[in-house]
Tab-separated table of C-alpha atoms and ligand atoms in Angstrom:
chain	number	residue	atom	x	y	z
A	78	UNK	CA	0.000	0.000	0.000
A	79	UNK	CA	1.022	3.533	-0.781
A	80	UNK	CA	2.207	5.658	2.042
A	81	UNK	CA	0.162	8.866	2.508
A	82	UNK	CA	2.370	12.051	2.680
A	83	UNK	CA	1.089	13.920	6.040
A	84	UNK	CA	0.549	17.237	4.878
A	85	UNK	CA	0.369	18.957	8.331
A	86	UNK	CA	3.432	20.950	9.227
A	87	UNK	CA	4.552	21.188	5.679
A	88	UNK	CA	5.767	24.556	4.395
A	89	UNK	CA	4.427	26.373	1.734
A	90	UNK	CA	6.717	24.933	-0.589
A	91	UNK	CA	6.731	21.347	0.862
A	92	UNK	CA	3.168	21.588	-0.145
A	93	UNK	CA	3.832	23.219	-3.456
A	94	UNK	CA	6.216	20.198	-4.489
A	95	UNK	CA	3.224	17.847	-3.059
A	96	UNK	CA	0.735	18.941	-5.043
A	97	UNK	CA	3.036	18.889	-8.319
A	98	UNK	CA	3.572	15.451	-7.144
A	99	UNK	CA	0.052	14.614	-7.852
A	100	UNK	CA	-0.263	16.206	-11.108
A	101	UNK	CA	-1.897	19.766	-8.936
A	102	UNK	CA	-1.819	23.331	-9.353
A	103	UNK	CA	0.351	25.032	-6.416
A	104	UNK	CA	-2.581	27.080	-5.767
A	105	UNK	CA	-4.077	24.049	-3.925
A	106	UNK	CA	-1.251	25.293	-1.726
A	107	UNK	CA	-3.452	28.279	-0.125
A	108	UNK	CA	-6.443	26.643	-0.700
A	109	UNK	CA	-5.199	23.444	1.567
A	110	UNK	CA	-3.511	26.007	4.564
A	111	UNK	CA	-6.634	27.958	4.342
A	112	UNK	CA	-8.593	24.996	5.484
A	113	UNK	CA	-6.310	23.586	7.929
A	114	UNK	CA	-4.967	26.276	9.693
A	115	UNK	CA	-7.494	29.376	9.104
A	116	UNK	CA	-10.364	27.129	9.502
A	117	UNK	CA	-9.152	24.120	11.446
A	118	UNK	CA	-10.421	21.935	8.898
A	119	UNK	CA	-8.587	18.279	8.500
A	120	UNK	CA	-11.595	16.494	7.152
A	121	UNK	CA	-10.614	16.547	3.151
A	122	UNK	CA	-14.690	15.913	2.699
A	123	UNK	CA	-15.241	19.554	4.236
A	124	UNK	CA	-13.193	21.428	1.873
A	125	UNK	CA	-15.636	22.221	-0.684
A	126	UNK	CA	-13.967	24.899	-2.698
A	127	UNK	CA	-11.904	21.243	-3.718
A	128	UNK	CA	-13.552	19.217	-6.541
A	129	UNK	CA	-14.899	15.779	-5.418
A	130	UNK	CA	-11.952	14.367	-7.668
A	131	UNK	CA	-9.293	16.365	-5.838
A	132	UNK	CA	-11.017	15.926	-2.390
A	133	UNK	CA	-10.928	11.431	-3.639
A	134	UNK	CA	-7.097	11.771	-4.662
A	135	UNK	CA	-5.864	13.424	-1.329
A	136	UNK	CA	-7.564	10.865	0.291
A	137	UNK	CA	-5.628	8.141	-1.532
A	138	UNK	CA	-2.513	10.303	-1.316
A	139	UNK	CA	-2.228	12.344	1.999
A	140	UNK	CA	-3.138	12.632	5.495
A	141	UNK	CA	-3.520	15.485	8.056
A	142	UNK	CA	-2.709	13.577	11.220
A	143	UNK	CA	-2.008	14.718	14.451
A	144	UNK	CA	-1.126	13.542	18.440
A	145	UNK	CA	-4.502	12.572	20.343
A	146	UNK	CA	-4.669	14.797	23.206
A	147	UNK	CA	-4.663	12.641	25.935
A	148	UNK	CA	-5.075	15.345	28.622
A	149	UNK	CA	-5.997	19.029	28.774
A	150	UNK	CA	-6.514	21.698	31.994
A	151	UNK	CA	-7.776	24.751	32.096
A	152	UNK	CA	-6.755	26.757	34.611
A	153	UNK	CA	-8.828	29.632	36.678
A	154	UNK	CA	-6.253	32.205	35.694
A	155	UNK	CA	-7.408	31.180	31.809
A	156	UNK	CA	-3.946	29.288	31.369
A	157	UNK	CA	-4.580	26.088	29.018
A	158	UNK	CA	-2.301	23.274	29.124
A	159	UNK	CA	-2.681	20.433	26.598
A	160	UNK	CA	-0.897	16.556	26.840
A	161	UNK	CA	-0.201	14.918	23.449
A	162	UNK	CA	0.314	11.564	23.071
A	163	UNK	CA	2.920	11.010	19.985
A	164	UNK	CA	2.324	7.855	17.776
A	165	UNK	CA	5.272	6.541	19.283
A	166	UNK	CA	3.481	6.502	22.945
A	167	UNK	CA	5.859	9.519	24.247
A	168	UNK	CA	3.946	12.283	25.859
A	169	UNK	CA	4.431	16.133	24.988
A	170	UNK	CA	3.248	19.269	26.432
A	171	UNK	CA	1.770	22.453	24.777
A	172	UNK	CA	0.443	25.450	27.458
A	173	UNK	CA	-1.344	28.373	26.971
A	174	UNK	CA	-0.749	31.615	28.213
A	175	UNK	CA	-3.336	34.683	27.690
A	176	UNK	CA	-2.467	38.029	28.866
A	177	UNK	CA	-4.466	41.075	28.206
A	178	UNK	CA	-5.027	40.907	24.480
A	179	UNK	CA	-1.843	38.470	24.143
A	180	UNK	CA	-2.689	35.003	24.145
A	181	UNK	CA	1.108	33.098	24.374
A	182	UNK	CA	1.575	29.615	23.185
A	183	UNK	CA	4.655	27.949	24.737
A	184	UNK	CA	5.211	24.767	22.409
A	185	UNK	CA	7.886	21.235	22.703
A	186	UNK	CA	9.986	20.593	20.062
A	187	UNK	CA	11.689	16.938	21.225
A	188	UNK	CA	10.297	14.439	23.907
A	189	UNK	CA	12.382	15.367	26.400
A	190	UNK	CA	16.448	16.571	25.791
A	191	UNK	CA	19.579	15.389	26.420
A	192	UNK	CA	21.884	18.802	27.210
A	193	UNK	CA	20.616	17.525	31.079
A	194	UNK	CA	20.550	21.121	32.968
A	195	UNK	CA	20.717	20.522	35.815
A	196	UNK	CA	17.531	22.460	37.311
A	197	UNK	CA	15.285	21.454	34.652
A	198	UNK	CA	12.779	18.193	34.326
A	199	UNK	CA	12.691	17.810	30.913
A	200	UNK	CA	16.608	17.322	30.984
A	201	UNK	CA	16.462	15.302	33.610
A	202	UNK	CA	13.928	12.802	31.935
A	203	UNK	CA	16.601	12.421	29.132
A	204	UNK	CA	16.135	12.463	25.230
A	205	UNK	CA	13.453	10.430	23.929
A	206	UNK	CA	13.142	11.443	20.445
A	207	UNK	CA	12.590	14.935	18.211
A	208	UNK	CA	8.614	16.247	16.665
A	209	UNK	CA	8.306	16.374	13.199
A	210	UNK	CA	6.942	19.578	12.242
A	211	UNK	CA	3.725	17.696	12.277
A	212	UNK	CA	4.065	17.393	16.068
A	213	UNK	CA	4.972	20.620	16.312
A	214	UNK	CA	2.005	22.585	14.209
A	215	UNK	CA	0.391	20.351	15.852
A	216	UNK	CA	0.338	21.709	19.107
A	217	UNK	CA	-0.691	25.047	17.525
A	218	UNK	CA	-3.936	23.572	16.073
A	219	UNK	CA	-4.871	22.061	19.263
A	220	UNK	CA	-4.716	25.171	20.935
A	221	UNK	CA	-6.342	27.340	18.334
A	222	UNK	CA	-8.896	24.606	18.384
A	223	UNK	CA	-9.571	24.582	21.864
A	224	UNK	CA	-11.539	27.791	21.053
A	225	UNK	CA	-13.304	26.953	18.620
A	226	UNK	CA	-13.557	28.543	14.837
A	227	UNK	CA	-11.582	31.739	14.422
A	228	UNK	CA	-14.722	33.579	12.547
A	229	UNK	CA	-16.696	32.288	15.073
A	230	UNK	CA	-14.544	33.473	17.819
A	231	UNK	CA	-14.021	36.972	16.392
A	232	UNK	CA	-10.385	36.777	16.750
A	233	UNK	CA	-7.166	34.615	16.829
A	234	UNK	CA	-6.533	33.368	20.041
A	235	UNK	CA	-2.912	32.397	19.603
A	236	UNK	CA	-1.070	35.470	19.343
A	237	UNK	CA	2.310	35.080	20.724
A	238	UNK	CA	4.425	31.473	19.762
A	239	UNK	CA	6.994	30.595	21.987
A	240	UNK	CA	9.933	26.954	21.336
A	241	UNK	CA	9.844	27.193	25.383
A	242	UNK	CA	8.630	23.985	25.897
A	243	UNK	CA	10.525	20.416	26.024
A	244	UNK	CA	13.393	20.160	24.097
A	245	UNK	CA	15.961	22.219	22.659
A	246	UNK	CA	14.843	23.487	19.222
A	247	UNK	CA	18.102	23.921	17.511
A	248	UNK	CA	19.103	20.386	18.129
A	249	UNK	CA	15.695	19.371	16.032
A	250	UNK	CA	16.816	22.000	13.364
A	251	UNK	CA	14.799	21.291	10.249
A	252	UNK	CA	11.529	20.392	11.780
A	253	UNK	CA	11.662	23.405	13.772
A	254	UNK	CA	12.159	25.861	10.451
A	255	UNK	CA	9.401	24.027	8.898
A	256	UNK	CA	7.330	24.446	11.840
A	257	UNK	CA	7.922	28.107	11.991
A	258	UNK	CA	7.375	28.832	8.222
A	259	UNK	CA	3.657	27.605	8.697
A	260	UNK	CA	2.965	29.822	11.708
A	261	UNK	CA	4.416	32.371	10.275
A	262	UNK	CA	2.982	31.842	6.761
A	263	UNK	CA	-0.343	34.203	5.724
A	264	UNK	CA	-1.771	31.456	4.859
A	265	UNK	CA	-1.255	29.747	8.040
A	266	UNK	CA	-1.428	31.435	10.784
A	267	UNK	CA	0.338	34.544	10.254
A	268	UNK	CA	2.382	34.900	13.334
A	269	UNK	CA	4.093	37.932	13.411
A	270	UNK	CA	7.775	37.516	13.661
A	271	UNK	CA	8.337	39.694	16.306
A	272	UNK	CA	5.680	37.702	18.118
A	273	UNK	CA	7.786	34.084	17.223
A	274	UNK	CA	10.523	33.082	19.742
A	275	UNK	CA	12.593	30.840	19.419
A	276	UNK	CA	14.618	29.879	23.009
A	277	UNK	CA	18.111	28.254	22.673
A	278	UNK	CA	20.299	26.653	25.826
A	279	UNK	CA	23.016	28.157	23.319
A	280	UNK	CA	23.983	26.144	20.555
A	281	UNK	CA	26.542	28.096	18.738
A	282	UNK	CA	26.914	27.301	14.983
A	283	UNK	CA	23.440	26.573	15.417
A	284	UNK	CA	22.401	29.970	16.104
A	285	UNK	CA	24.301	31.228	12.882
A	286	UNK	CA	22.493	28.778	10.697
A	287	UNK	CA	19.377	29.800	11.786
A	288	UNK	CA	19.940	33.394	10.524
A	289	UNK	CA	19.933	31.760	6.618
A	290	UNK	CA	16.493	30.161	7.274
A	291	UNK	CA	14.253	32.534	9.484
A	292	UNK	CA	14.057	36.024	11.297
A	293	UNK	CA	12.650	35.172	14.075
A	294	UNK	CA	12.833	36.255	18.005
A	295	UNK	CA	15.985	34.839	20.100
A	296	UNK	CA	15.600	34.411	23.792
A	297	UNK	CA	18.645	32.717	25.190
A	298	UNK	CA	19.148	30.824	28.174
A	299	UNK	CA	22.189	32.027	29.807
A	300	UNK	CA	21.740	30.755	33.769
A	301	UNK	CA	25.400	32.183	35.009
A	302	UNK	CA	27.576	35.086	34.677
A	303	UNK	CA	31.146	33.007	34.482
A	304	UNK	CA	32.131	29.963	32.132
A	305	UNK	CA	32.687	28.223	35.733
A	306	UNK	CA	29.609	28.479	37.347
A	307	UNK	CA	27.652	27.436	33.560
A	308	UNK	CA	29.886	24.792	33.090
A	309	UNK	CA	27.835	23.098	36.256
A	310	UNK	CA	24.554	24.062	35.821
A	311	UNK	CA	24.447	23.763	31.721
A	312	UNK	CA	26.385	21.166	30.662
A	313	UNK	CA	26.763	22.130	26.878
A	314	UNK	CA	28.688	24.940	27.968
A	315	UNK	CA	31.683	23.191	28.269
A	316	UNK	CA	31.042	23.051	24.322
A	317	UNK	CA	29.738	26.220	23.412
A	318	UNK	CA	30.994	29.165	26.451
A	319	UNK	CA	29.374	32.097	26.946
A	320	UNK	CA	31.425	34.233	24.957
A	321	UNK	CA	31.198	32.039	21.519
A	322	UNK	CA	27.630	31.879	21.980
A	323	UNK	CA	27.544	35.905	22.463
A	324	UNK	CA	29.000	36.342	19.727
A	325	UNK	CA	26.926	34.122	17.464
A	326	UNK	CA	23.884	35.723	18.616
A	327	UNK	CA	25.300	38.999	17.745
A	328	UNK	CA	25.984	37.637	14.352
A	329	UNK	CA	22.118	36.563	14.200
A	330	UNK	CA	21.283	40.052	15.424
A	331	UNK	CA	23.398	41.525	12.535
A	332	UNK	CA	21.848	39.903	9.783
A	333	UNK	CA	18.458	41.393	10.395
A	334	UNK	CA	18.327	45.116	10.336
A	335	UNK	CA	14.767	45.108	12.817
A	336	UNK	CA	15.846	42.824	14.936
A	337	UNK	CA	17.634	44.993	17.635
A	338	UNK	CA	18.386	42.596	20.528
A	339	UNK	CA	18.286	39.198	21.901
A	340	UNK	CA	16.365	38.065	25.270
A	341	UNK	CA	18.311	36.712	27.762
A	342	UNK	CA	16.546	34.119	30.141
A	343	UNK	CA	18.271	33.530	33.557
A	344	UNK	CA	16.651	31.497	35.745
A	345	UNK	CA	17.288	32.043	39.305
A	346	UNK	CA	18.518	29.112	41.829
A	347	UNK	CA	19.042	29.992	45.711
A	348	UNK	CA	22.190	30.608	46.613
A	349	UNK	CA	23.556	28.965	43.284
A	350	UNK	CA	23.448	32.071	40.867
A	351	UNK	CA	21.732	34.681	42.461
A	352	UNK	CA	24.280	36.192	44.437
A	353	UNK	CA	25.034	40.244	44.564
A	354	UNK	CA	28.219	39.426	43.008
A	355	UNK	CA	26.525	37.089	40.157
A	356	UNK	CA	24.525	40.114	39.684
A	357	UNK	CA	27.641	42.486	39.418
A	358	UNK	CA	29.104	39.726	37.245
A	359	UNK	CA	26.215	39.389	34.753
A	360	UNK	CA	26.093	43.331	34.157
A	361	UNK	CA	29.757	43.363	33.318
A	362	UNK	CA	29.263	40.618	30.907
A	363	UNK	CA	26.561	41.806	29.315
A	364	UNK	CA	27.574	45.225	28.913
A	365	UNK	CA	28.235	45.724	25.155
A	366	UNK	CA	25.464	43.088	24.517
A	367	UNK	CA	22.296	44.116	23.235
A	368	UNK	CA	19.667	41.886	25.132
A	369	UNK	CA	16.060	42.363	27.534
A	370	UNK	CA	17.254	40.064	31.020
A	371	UNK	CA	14.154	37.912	31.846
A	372	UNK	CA	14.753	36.261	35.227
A	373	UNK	CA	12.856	33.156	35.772
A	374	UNK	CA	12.453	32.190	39.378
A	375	UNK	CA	13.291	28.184	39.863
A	376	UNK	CA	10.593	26.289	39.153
A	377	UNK	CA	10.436	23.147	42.041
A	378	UNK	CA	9.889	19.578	40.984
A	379	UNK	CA	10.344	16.350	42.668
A	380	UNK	CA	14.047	15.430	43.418
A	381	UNK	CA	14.898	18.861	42.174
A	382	UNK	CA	18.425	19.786	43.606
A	383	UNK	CA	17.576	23.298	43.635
A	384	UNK	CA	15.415	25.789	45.637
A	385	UNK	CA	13.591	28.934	44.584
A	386	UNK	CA	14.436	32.155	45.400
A	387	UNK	CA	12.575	34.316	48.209
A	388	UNK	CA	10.741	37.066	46.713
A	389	UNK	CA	13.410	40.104	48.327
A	390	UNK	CA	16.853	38.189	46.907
A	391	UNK	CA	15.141	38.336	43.227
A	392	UNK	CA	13.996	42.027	43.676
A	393	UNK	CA	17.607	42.888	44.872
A	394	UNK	CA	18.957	40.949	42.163
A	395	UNK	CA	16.463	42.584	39.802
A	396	UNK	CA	17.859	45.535	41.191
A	397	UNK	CA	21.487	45.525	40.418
A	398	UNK	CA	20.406	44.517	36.656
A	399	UNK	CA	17.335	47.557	36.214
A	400	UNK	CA	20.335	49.944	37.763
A	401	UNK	CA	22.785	49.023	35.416
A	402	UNK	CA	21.072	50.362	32.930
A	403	UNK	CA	18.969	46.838	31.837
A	404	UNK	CA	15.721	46.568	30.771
A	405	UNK	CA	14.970	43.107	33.533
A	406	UNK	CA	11.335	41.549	33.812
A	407	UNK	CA	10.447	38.736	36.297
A	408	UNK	CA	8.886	36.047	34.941
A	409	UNK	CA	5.398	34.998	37.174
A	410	UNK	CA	4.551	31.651	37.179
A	411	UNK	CA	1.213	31.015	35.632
A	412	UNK	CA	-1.396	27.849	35.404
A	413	UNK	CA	0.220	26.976	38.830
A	414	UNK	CA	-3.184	25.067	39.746
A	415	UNK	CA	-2.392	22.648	36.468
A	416	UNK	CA	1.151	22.268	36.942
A	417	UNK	CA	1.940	24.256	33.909
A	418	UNK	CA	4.953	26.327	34.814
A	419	UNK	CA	8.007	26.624	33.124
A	420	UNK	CA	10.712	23.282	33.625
A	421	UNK	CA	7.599	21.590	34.711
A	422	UNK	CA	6.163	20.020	31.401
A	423	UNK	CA	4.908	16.646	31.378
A	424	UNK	CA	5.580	14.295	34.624
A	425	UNK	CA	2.118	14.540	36.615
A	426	UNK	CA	-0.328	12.832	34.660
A	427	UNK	CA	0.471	8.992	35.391
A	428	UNK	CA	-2.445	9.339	38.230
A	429	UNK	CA	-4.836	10.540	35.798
A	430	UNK	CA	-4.487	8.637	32.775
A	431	UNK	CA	-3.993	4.405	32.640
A	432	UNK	CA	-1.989	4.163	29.736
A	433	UNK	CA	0.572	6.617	30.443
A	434	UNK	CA	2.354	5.241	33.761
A	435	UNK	CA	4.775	2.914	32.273
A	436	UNK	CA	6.190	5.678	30.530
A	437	UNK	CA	6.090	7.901	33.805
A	438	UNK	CA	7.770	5.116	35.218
A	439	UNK	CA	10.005	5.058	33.655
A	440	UNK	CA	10.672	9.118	34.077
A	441	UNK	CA	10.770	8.816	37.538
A	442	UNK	CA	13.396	6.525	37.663
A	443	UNK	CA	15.654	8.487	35.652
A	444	UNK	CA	15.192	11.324	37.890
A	445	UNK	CA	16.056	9.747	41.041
A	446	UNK	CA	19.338	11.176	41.916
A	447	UNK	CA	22.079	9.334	40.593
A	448	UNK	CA	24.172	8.284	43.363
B	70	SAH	N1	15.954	24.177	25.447
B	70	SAH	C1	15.615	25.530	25.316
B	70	SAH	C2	14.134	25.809	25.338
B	70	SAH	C3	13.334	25.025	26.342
B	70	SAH	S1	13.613	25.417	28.030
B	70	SAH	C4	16.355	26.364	26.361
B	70	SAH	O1	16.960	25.801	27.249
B	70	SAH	O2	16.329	27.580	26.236
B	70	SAH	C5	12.799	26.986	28.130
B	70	SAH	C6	13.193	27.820	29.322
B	70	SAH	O3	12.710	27.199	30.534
B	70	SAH	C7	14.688	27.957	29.468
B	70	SAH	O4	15.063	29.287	29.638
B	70	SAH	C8	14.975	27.162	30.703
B	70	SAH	O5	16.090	27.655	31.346
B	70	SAH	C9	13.694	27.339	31.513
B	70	SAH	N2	13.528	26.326	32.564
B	70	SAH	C10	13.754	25.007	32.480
B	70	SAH	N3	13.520	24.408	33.665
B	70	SAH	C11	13.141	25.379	34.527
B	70	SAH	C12	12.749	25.383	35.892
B	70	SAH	N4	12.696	24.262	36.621
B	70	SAH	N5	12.411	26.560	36.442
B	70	SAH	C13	12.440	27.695	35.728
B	70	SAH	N6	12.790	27.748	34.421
B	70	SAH	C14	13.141	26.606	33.830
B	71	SF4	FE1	17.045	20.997	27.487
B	71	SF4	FE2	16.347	23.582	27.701
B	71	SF4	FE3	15.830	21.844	29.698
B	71	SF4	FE4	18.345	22.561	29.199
B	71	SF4	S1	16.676	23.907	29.892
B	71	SF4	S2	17.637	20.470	29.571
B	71	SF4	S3	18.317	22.751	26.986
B	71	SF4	S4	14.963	21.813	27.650
């Protein structure tokens, strides 16, 4: 039998050679995004601007599969979080975000990762295996879908995209710049591209590649203000060091006129890396370096070997930064009643759902401490 091409998560041109493939105009091209993406439509039988002949022949041809969402919360504070079960059985996690007229998607792009920082529980789980940009638009549907028709709604719901979620996106390179032509595509979803971040643990030549492929928003994780103190908490520093990875994000920067700084995401450990000095440290280093400083208190989790931060050592820290000179957010933890905080994707559901709790047990056993 034939294999059917999945057609979700394809880029405008993926779909363009598809359709020539078939003996198709590339206009099917909008025609097909429209449906899917505008309209949520992944029934071929609904899209009746297709001919019945077109609408057999994708049938024979294609698909427009997706994860089964195996679990989704809604929080009180309107934060959405969605569990997608992969065909392989692995489990991602997709969470929702509104804010004022900003509605933020944070979305996985592996089943878990292997860089293993040490204050995060998708790195502790270990690598499982990357999404295909299927799994990833995939996660963008759901959402979107979770309210319903757009032109029923009134408006788009997903405003905001951020590759925050499990995995680290420029280790899953192509599927990720596939991904992030559809949601930026017009036909698609038309994500602005300010409104499109993509967040990197710092993978150097990585982050120059990604200048020839999209222009999109760089938030980078930098969790220490010396190669030293890195080296411990994020392991593929030893690899890439802070200053190599400065510098290739001021390369990105440089090959987009608009595109005037990066974001720099520090999350905040007590007593680890949130010293007055580490402060003092991290303004020096970041000096010449055009960047926003979001601080992201800890996040707990089971096992975790960290703590979080009272409230007065991340204002003080805070402090030294806004001083300085820096524009410095804190980050506030949101969808705390559903477990949907940053570093906390995926690793409570076993209770709730049957099928999942070999696969959380195995999790948990990889994140016992190793002794
Ligand atoms: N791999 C990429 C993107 C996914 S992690 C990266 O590392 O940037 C997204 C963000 O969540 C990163 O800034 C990461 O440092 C942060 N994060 C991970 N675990 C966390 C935790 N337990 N508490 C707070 N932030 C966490
Ligand atoms: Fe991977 Fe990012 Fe977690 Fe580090 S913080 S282990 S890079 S997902």
């Amino acid at each position: 039998m034939q294999t059917k091409t999945n057609l979700l998560g394809l880029s405008r041109t993926g779909l363009d050679a598809f359709f020539q493939s078939i003996g198709e105009k590339k206009f099917r091209t909008k025609q097909l995004m429209q449906w899917v993406y505008q309209r949520q439509v992944v029934d071929f039988d609904a899209m009746t601007d297709l001919s019945v002949q077109l609408r057999e022949k994708l049938k024979t041809t294609a698909s427009l599969a997706m994860p089964i969402v195996v679990h989704k919360e809604f929080s009180t504070d309107g934060t959405r979080k969605f569990v997608l079960e992969l065909d392989s059985g692995n489990r991602v996690e997709a969470v929702f975000i509104p804010e004022g007229q900003r509605g933020t998607l944070c979305i996985s792009t592996q089943v878990g990762c292997a860089l293993d920082c040490k204050f995060c529980s998708t790195g502790k789980q270990g690598f499982f295996s990357d999404l295909t940009s299927a799994e990833i638009v995939s996660q963008v549907w759901i959402a979107a879908q979770s309210f319903g028709v757009p032109e029923n709604i009134g408006h788009k719901p997903v405003t905001n995209i951020v590759l925050m979620g499990m995995g680290e996106p420029l280790l899953n390179f192509g599927p990720c710049i596939e991904a992030i032509h559809v949601m930026l595509d017009d036909f698609a979803y038309s994500i602005s591209k300010r409104r499109l971040t993509l967040s990197t643990s710092g993978i150097a030549p990585k982050i120059r590649e990604l200048a020839d492929h999209v222009d999109v928003a760089l938030a980078l994780s930098l969790h220490a203000p010396n190669d030293e103190l890195h080296d411990e908490i994020v392991p593929i520093n030893k690899k890439y060091p802070i200053q190599e990875v400065l510098d290739a994000c001021r390369e990105y920067l440089s090959r987009f006129s608009a595109r005037k700084r990066v974001i720099i995401e520090y999350v905040l450990l007590d007593g680890v890396n949130d010293k007055f000095e580490h402060a003092h440290q991290l303004v020096k280093l970041l000096q010449d370096f055009p960047c926003k400083i979001n601080l992201i208190p800890f996040n707990p989790f089971p096992h975790a070997p960290y703590k979080r931060p009272n409230g007065q050592r991340i204002q003080k820290f805070k402090d030294v930064l806004a001083q300085a000179g820096f524009v410095t957010t804190v980050r506030t933890t949101r969808g705390e009643d559903i477990d949907a905080a940053c570093g906390q994707l995926v690793g409570q559901v076993a209770d709730k759902t049957r099928r999942s709790q070999d696969w959380q047990a195995a999790v948990w056993k990889k994140m016992q401490p190793s002794v």
